[in-house]
Coordinates of C-alpha atoms in Angstrom, one line a residue:
R271 CA -28.3 22.8 -36.2
A272 CA -24.7 21.9 -35.5
I273 CA -21.4 23.4 -34.3
N274 CA -17.9 22.1 -34.8
F275 CA -15.0 22.3 -32.3
F276 CA -11.3 22.6 -32.8
I277 CA -9.7 21.5 -29.6
K278 CA -6.2 22.2 -28.2
D279 CA -4.1 19.1 -28.1
D280 CA -3.8 19.0 -24.3
K281 CA -7.7 19.3 -24.0
K282 CA -8.7 16.6 -26.6
E283 CA -8.7 13.8 -24.1
I284 CA -11.0 15.4 -21.5
F285 CA -13.2 17.5 -23.9
P286 CA -15.9 14.8 -24.6
T287 CA -16.2 14.0 -20.9
I288 CA -16.7 17.6 -19.9
F289 CA -19.1 18.3 -22.9
N290 CA -21.3 15.3 -22.3
K291 CA -21.4 16.0 -18.6
H292 CA -23.0 19.4 -19.2
F293 CA -24.7 19.0 -22.6
K294 CA -25.5 15.4 -23.4
D295 CA -29.3 16.0 -22.9
D296 CA -29.3 18.7 -25.6
F297 CA -26.5 17.6 -28.1
D298 CA -25.1 14.5 -29.7
L299 CA -21.3 14.7 -29.9
Y300 CA -19.4 13.1 -32.7
T301 CA -15.7 12.8 -33.4
M302 CA -14.3 13.6 -36.8
Q303 CA -13.9 9.9 -37.5
D304 CA -17.5 9.3 -36.3
V305 CA -18.8 11.8 -38.9
I306 CA -16.7 10.3 -41.7
D307 CA -17.5 6.7 -40.9
S308 CA -21.3 7.3 -40.6
K309 CA -21.4 9.4 -43.8
L310 CA -23.4 12.0 -41.8
F311 CA -23.1 14.5 -44.7
G312 CA -23.9 12.0 -47.4
D313 CA -21.9 9.3 -49.2
G314 CA -20.7 11.4 -52.2
E315 CA -17.1 12.2 -53.0
E316 CA -15.4 13.9 -50.1
N317 CA -14.2 17.5 -50.7
E318 CA -10.5 17.9 -50.2
V319 CA -11.0 20.6 -47.5
F320 CA -13.8 18.8 -45.7
R321 CA -11.6 17.4 -42.9
D322 CA -9.9 20.7 -42.4
I323 CA -13.1 22.6 -41.7
L324 CA -14.9 19.7 -39.9
G325 CA -13.0 20.1 -36.7
D326 CA -12.1 17.6 -34.0
Y327 CA -15.7 17.3 -32.8
L328 CA -19.2 18.0 -34.1
A329 CA -22.2 18.7 -31.8
I330 CA -25.7 18.3 -33.3
A331 CA -28.6 19.8 -31.4
K332 CA -31.4 17.7 -30.0
T333 CA -33.3 20.6 -28.4
N334 CA -33.9 24.3 -29.1
K335 CA -31.1 25.5 -26.8
T336 CA -29.0 28.2 -28.4
F337 CA -25.3 27.8 -29.3
T338 CA -24.6 31.1 -27.6
N339 CA -25.5 29.6 -24.3
I340 CA -23.4 26.6 -25.0
L341 CA -20.3 28.7 -25.9
E342 CA -20.8 30.8 -22.8
R343 CA -20.9 27.7 -20.5
L344 CA -17.9 26.2 -22.3
S345 CA -16.0 29.4 -21.7
K346 CA -16.8 29.2 -18.0
I347 CA -15.8 25.6 -17.8
D348 CA -12.5 26.3 -19.5
E349 CA -11.8 29.1 -16.9
A350 CA -12.6 26.6 -14.1
Q351 CA -10.3 24.0 -15.7
K352 CA -7.4 26.6 -15.8
K353 CA -7.8 27.2 -12.1
I354 CA -7.8 23.5 -11.4
D355 CA -4.7 23.1 -13.5
S356 CA -3.0 25.9 -11.6
L357 CA -3.9 24.4 -8.3
S358 CA -2.7 21.0 -9.5
T359 CA 0.7 22.6 -10.2
D360 CA 0.9 23.6 -6.6
I361 CA 0.2 20.0 -5.6
V362 CA 3.1 18.8 -7.8
S363 CA 5.5 21.1 -5.8
L364 CA 4.1 19.8 -2.5
Q365 CA 4.7 16.2 -3.6
S366 CA 8.4 16.5 -3.1
I367 CA 7.8 17.5 0.5
L368 CA 4.9 15.2 1.4
T369 CA 6.7 12.0 0.5
D370 CA 4.8 9.6 2.8
K371 CA 1.4 9.2 4.4
K372 CA 2.7 10.1 7.9
T373 CA 4.2 13.4 6.7
R374 CA 0.9 14.2 4.8
G375 CA -1.1 13.4 8.0
I376 CA 1.0 15.8 10.0
F377 CA 0.6 18.4 7.2
G378 CA -3.2 18.1 7.3
E379 CA -3.3 18.2 11.1
V380 CA -1.1 21.3 11.3
N381 CA -3.2 23.1 8.7
L382 CA -6.4 22.1 10.5
N383 CA -5.0 23.4 13.8
H384 CA -3.9 26.6 12.1
I385 CA -7.5 27.2 10.8
L386 CA -9.1 26.5 14.2
T387 CA -6.6 28.8 16.0
N388 CA -7.2 31.6 13.5
I389 CA -11.0 31.5 13.8
F390 CA -11.5 30.6 17.5
G391 CA -8.2 31.6 19.1
E392 CA -5.5 29.4 20.5
N393 CA -6.4 26.6 23.0
N394 CA -10.1 27.7 23.1
T395 CA -11.2 24.3 24.5
R396 CA -14.7 25.6 25.2
I397 CA -15.3 25.7 21.4
Y398 CA -12.9 23.1 20.0
Q399 CA -10.3 20.5 20.9
I400 CA -7.7 18.7 18.9
Q401 CA -6.9 15.0 19.1
Y402 CA -10.2 14.4 20.8
P403 CA -10.8 10.9 22.2
F404 CA -14.3 9.2 21.8
P405 CA -15.7 6.4 24.0
N406 CA -15.4 4.0 21.0
N407 CA -11.5 4.2 21.4
T408 CA -11.1 6.4 18.3
I409 CA -9.4 9.8 18.2
A410 CA -10.6 12.6 15.8
D411 CA -8.1 15.1 14.6
A412 CA -10.4 17.8 16.0
V413 CA -14.0 18.4 17.2
I414 CA -16.2 21.5 17.3
F415 CA -18.6 21.9 20.2
A416 CA -21.3 23.5 18.1
P417 CA -24.7 24.7 19.5
K418 CA -27.6 22.3 19.5
P419 CA -29.1 20.7 17.5
L420 CA -25.7 20.1 15.9
G421 CA -23.7 19.2 18.9
T422 CA -20.2 17.8 18.8
I423 CA -18.8 17.7 15.2
A424 CA -15.8 15.6 14.4
I425 CA -13.2 16.8 11.9
D426 CA -10.7 14.3 10.4
S427 CA -8.0 15.3 7.9
K428 CA -7.4 13.1 4.8
F429 CA -4.9 13.6 2.0
P430 CA -5.4 11.1 -0.8
L431 CA -2.4 12.3 -2.9
E432 CA -0.8 9.3 -4.8
N433 CA -3.6 8.2 -7.1
Y434 CA -4.8 11.8 -7.5
Q435 CA -1.4 12.8 -8.8
I436 CA -1.3 10.0 -11.3
M437 CA -4.9 10.7 -12.4
V438 CA -4.3 14.4 -13.2
D439 CA -0.8 14.0 -14.8
K440 CA -1.4 14.5 -18.5
N441 CA 1.9 12.9 -19.3
N442 CA 0.6 9.6 -18.2
D443 CA -1.1 7.2 -20.6
I444 CA -5.0 7.4 -20.6
G445 CA -5.2 3.8 -19.3
V446 CA -2.9 4.6 -16.4
R447 CA -4.9 7.7 -15.6
T448 CA -8.2 5.9 -15.8
S449 CA -7.0 3.2 -13.5
A450 CA -5.7 5.8 -11.0
E451 CA -9.1 7.5 -11.1
K452 CA -10.8 4.3 -10.0
L453 CA -8.3 3.9 -7.2
F454 CA -8.7 7.6 -6.2
K455 CA -12.4 7.2 -5.9
S456 CA -11.9 4.0 -3.9
D457 CA -9.6 5.8 -1.6
M458 CA -12.1 8.6 -1.1
K459 CA -14.9 6.3 -0.3
K460 CA -12.8 4.4 2.2
H461 CA -12.0 7.6 3.9
I462 CA -15.7 8.6 4.0
D463 CA -16.7 5.2 5.3
A464 CA -14.0 5.4 8.0
I465 CA -15.1 8.9 9.2
R466 CA -18.8 7.8 9.2
T467 CA -18.2 4.6 11.2
K468 CA -15.7 6.2 13.7
Y469 CA -16.9 9.7 14.3
I470 CA -20.7 9.7 13.9
I471 CA -21.8 8.2 17.2
P472 CA -25.5 8.3 18.1
G473 CA -26.0 10.1 21.4
E474 CA -22.4 11.3 21.5
T475 CA -21.8 13.4 18.3
A476 CA -23.7 15.3 15.7
S477 CA -25.3 13.2 13.0
E478 CA -22.7 14.6 10.6
A479 CA -18.9 14.8 10.4
I480 CA -16.4 16.7 8.3
M481 CA -13.6 15.4 6.1
F482 CA -10.9 18.0 5.8
L483 CA -8.9 18.0 2.5
P484 CA -5.9 20.2 3.0
A485 CA -5.5 20.8 -0.7
E486 CA -7.8 23.1 -2.7
A487 CA -6.8 21.3 -6.0
I488 CA -8.2 17.9 -4.8
F489 CA -11.4 19.5 -3.5
A490 CA -11.8 21.4 -6.8
E491 CA -11.2 18.2 -8.8
I492 CA -13.9 16.3 -6.9
N493 CA -16.5 19.0 -7.2
A494 CA -15.8 19.6 -10.9
Y495 CA -15.6 16.0 -12.2
H496 CA -16.7 13.5 -9.5
N497 CA -20.3 14.1 -8.5
D498 CA -20.6 10.5 -7.5
L499 CA -18.2 11.1 -4.7
I500 CA -20.2 14.2 -3.6
E501 CA -23.4 12.2 -3.6
Y502 CA -21.7 9.4 -1.7
S503 CA -20.5 11.8 1.0
Y504 CA -23.9 13.4 1.3
K505 CA -25.6 10.0 1.8
S506 CA -22.9 9.1 4.4
K507 CA -23.4 12.5 6.1
V508 CA -19.7 13.3 5.8
W509 CA -19.1 16.8 4.5
I510 CA -16.0 17.3 2.4
C511 CA -14.2 20.6 3.1
S512 CA -11.2 22.4 1.7
P513 CA -9.2 25.0 3.7
T514 CA -11.4 27.7 2.2
T515 CA -14.8 26.0 2.7
L516 CA -13.8 24.9 6.2
M517 CA -12.9 28.4 7.2
S518 CA -16.3 29.6 5.9
T519 CA -18.1 26.8 7.8
L520 CA -16.3 27.4 11.1
T521 CA -16.7 31.2 10.8
T522 CA -20.5 30.7 10.5
I523 CA -20.5 28.5 13.6
G524 CA -18.4 31.1 15.5
M525 CA -20.9 33.8 14.6
I526 CA -23.7 31.7 15.9
L527 CA -21.9 31.1 19.2
K528 CA -21.1 34.8 19.6
N529 CA -24.8 35.7 19.0
M530 CA -25.9 33.0 21.5
E531 CA -23.5 34.4 24.1
R532 CA -24.6 38.0 23.5
D533 CA -28.3 36.9 23.8
K534 CA -27.5 35.1 27.1
Y535 CA -26.0 38.2 28.6
A536 CA -28.8 40.4 27.3
K537 CA -31.3 38.4 29.2
V538 CA -29.2 38.7 32.4
I539 CA -29.1 42.5 32.0

């Protein structure tokens, strides 16, 4: 049982990576050249239309999984990729504004402060504080005074833009993009390590901290294609959040605080 794929030119480079990530346990994937070189269909004389109907890739099943399921999942993956491409376009337009690390740092902090203000109200220091100093002489962009057993949760904004931009730019050579991907992962791990060592303080803070990525595109890229970074952050107890996921997290904390406050007054009454 096999299925052949005709891939759009702008997707050929990334297709085998995505396919093998999701289906390598069930299918062996071959390029057209692999099929020809291995004489997979025999060593007789090649039909003149063989290459036209073969496609760019051939997947041969190793299990009983149906091709319908595969096509459905590939369709969903393609839709997700389109959304990431759209978000990446937004990042390109931001690049002309966020020209240096200091500017990007300010951009992240302003976005973070805007989210906190919208959820908890302006200057609600009982629930959160910005530019919060810790006893170890570090300053977090913000902290949340969450109920126990969580406690004080530090939030630090990071915006690893340069290598990300090179990595996702399809006009770049594959070697340049691969090198940028390695540097991007290294940047992310350094940020995670810095947050873990600075803002997770036994007896002072929660055992977790939050890295705020002020760009949905970078967050989507990491979750779609870089599971190793997600696993690294989990092991480090540093939760990576985009603007959307941070708002959801903080809204949940806000609801817990309101319920606790309501229960406290109910006991008084």
